[in-house]
Short mmCIF file of C-alpha atoms in Angstrom, two decimals:
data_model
loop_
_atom_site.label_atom_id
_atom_site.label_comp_id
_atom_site.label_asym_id
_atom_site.label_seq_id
_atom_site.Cartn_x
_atom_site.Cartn_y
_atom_site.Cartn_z
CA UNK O 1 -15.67 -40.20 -32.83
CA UNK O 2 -17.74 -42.15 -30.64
CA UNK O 3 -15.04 -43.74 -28.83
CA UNK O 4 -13.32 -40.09 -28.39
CA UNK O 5 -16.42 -38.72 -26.82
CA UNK O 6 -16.62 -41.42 -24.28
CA UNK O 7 -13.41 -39.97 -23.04
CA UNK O 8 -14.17 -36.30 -23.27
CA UNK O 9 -13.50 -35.43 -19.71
CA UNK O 10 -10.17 -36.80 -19.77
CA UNK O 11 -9.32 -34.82 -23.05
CA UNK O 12 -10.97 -32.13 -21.67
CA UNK O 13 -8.14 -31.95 -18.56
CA UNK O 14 -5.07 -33.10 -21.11
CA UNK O 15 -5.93 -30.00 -23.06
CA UNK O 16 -6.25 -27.94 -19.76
CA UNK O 17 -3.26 -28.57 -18.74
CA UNK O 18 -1.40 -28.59 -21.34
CA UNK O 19 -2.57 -24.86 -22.22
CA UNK O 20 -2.03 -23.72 -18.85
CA UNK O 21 2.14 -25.26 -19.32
CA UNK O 22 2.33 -23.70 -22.21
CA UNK O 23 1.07 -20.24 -20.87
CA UNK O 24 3.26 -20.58 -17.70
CA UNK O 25 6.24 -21.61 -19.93
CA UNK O 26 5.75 -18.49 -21.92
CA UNK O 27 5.77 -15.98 -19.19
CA UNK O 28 8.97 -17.72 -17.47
CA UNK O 29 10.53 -17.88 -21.21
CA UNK O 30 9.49 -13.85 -21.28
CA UNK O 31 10.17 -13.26 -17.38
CA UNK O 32 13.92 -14.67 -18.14
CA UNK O 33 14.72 -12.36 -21.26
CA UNK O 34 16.63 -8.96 -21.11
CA UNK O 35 15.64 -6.07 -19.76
CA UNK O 36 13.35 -7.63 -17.83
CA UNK O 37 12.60 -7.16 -13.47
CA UNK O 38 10.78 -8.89 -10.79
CA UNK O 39 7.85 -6.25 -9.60
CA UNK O 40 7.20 -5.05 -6.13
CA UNK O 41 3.76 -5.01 -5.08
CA UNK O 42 3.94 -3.05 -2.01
CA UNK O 43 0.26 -3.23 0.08
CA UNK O 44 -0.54 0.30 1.37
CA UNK O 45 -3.61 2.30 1.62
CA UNK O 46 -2.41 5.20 -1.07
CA UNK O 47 -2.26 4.07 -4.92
CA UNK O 48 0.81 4.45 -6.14
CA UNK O 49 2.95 3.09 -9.39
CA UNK O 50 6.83 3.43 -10.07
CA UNK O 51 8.27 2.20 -13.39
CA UNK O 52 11.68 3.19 -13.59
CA UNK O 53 13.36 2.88 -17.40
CA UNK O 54 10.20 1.32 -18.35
CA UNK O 55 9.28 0.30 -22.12
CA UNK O 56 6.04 -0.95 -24.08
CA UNK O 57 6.82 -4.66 -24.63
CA UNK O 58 4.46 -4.40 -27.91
CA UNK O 59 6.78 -1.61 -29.22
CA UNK O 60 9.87 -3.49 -28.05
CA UNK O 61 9.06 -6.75 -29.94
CA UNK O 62 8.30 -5.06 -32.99
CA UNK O 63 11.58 -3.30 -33.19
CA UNK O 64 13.36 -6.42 -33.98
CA UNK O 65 16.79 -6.44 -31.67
CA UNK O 66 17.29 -2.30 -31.75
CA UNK O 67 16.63 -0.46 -28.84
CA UNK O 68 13.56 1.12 -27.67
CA UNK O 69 13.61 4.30 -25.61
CA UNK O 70 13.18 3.81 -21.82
CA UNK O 71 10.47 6.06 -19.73
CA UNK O 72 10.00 6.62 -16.57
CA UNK O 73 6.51 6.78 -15.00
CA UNK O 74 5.13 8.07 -11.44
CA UNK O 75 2.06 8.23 -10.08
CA UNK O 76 1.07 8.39 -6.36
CA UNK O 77 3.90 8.26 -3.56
CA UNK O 78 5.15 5.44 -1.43
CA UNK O 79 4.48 5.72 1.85
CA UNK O 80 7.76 5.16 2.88
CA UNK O 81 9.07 7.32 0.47
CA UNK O 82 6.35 9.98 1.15
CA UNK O 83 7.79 11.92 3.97
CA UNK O 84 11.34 12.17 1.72
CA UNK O 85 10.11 14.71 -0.92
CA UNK O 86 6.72 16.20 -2.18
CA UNK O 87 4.42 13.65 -3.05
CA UNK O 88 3.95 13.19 -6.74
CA UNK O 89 0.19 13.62 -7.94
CA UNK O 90 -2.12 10.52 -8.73
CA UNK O 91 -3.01 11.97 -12.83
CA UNK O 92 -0.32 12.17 -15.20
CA UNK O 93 -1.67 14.42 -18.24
CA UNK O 94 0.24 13.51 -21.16
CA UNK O 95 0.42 15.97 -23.91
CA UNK O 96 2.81 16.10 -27.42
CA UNK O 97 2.41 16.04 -31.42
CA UNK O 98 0.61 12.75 -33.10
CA UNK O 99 2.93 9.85 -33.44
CA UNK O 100 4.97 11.51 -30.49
CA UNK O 101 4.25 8.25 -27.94
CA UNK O 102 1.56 9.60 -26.22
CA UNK O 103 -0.66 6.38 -26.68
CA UNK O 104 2.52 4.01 -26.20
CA UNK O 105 3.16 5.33 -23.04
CA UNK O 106 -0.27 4.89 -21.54
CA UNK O 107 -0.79 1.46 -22.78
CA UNK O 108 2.76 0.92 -21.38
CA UNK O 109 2.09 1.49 -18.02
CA UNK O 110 -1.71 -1.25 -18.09
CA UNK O 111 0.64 -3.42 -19.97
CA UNK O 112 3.20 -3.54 -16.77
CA UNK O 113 0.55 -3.71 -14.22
CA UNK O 114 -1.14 -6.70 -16.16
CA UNK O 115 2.37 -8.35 -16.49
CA UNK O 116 2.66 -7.84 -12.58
CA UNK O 117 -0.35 -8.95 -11.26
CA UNK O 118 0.19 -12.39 -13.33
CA UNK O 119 3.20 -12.35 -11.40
CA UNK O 120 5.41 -12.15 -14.53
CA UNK O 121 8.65 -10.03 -14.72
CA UNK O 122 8.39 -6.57 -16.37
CA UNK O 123 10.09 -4.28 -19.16
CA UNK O 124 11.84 -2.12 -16.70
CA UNK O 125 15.35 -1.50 -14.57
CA UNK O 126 12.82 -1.37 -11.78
CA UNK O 127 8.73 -1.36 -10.75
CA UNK O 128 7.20 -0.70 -7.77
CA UNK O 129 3.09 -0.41 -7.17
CA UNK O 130 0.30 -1.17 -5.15
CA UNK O 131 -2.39 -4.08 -5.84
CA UNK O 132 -4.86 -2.45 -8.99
CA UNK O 133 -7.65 -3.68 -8.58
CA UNK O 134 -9.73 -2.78 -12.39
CA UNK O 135 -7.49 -1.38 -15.29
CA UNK O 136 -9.74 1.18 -17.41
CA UNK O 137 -9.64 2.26 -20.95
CA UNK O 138 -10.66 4.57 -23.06
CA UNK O 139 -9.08 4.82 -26.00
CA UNK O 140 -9.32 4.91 -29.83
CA UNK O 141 -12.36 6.62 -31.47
CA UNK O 142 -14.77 4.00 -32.92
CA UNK O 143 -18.39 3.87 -33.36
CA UNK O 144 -21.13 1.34 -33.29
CA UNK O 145 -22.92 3.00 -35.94
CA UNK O 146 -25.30 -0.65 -36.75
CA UNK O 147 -25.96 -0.14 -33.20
CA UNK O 148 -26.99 3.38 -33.38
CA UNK O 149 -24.25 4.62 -31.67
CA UNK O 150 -22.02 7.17 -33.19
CA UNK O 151 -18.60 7.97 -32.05
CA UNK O 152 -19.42 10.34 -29.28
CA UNK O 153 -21.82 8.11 -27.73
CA UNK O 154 -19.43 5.54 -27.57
CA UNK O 155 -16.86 7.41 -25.50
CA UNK O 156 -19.14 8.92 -23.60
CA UNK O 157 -20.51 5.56 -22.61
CA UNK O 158 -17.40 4.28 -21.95
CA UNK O 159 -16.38 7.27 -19.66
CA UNK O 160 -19.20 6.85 -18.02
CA UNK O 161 -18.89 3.80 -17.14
CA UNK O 162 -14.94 4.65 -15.55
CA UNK O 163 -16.98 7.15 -13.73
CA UNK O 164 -19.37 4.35 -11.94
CA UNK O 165 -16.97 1.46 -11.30
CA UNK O 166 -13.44 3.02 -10.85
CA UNK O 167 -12.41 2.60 -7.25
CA UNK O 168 -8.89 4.22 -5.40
CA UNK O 169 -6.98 1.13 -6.48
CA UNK O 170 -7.92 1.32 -9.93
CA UNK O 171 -5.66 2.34 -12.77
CA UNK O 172 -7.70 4.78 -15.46
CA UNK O 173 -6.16 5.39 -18.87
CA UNK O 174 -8.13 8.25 -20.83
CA UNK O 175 -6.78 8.71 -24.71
CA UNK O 176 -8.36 12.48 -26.13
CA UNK O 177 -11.32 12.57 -24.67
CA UNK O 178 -13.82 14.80 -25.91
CA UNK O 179 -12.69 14.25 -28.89
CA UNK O 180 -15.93 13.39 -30.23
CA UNK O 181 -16.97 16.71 -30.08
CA UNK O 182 -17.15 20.64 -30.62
CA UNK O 183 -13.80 21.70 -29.20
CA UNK O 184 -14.95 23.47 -25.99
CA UNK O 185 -17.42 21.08 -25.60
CA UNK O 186 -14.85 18.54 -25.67
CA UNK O 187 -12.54 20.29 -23.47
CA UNK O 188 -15.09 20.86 -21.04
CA UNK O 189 -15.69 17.07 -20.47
CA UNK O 190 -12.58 16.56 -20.57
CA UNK O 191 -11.92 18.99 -17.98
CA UNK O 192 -14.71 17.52 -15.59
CA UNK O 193 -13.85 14.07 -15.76
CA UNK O 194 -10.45 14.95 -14.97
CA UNK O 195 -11.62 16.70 -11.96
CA UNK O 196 -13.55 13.91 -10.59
CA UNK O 197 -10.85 11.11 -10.88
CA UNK O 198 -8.92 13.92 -8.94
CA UNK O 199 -11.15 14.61 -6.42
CA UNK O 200 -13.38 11.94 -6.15
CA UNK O 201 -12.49 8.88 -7.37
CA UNK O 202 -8.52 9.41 -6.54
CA UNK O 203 -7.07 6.90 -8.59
CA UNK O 204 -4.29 6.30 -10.24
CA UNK O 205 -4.50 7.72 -13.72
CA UNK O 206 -3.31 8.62 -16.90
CA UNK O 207 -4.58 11.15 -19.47
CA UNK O 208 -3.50 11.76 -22.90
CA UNK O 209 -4.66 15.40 -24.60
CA UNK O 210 -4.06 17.89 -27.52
CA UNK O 211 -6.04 20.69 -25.07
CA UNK O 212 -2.95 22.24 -24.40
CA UNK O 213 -5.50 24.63 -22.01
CA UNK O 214 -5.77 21.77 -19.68
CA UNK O 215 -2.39 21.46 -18.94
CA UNK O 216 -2.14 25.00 -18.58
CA UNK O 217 -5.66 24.92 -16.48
CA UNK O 218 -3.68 21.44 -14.20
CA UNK O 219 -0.55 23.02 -14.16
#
């Protein structure tokens, strides 16, 4: 042992290297696969994302060989598509039963913008976006309840702190929030937080709900 630590710094670069191989090897092994495209990052001053036939790699791994079903997801406009039709809005609110995909698709769309900022190829026929510069979550209802913090606080904190840090290039994905909560209280957060990411914050966002009144409130 004694002899090895003499040499730690040269172990210590071996083992660098040889997880940053393996990491590169995996993403071209994943990048070369089917169903798989090379992303266009497109640098203009409006957010925008385009994922054409798009799936959740989680949900397509899992499904062992059969086919997962392919969605397509807009938010913001090219600017040289802009001027072609009406520009397509910046919030997506997604709405359906449980187990209807809801979650999948949000986490679908952070998954491809991860994958294409590490400069990997995507799940899609096609991908087109802007640099993100922050992905934000909110999802899943958990507490801290050791910590004193029940489930409301939590995603309250959380949402919060979306609210302070999210920028225009940032990519926001809110799953049932105000869930925590009375309904119209819940509904009513809801309802202002999506109103500030609209007007305020303008990013890029996606926001999953069972208050069908937002969507009619939105529409």
């Amino acid at each position: 042992f004694a002899r090895f630590s003499t040499h730690f710094p040269l172990w210590k670069r071996a083992v660098s290297a040889a997880a940053e191989l393996d990491c590169l090897i995996s993403l071209a092994k994943v990048s070369a696969g089917p169903g798989m495209c090379r992303p266009r990052l497109v640098d203009q001053p409006g957010p925008f994302l385009k994922i054409c036939g798009g799936v959740n790699p989680c949900v397509a791994h899992s499904l062992a060989g059969r086919d997962a079903i392919p969605n397509d997801i807009t938010i913001g406009s090219e600017a040289a598509a802009a001027d072609e039709a009406e520009e397509a809005p910046k919030m997506l609110l997604v709405t359906g039963p449980n187990m209807g995909g809801k979650s999948t698709l949000l986490r679908q769309a952070c998954l491809t913008v991860l994958m294409a900022h590490l400069g990997c190829w995507v799940p899609a026929e096609a991908c087109r976006l802007s640099p993100v510069d922050r992905v934000f979550t909110r999802v899943g209802a958990n507490d801290a309840i050791m910590a004193g913090l029940s489930t409301f606080r939590v995603e309250l904190e959380e949402t919060a702190l979306i609210l302070r840090h999210a920028t225009r290039r940032s990519l926001v994905i809110l799953d049932e929030l105000g869930r925590g909560t009375a309904t119209f209280d819940g509904m009513a957060i809801a309802d202002a937080v999506l109103r500030e990411l609209i007007s305020v914050t303008k990013c890029r966002a996606l926001f999953a709900t069972h208050y069908h009144a937002l969507t009619r409130e939105h529409e």
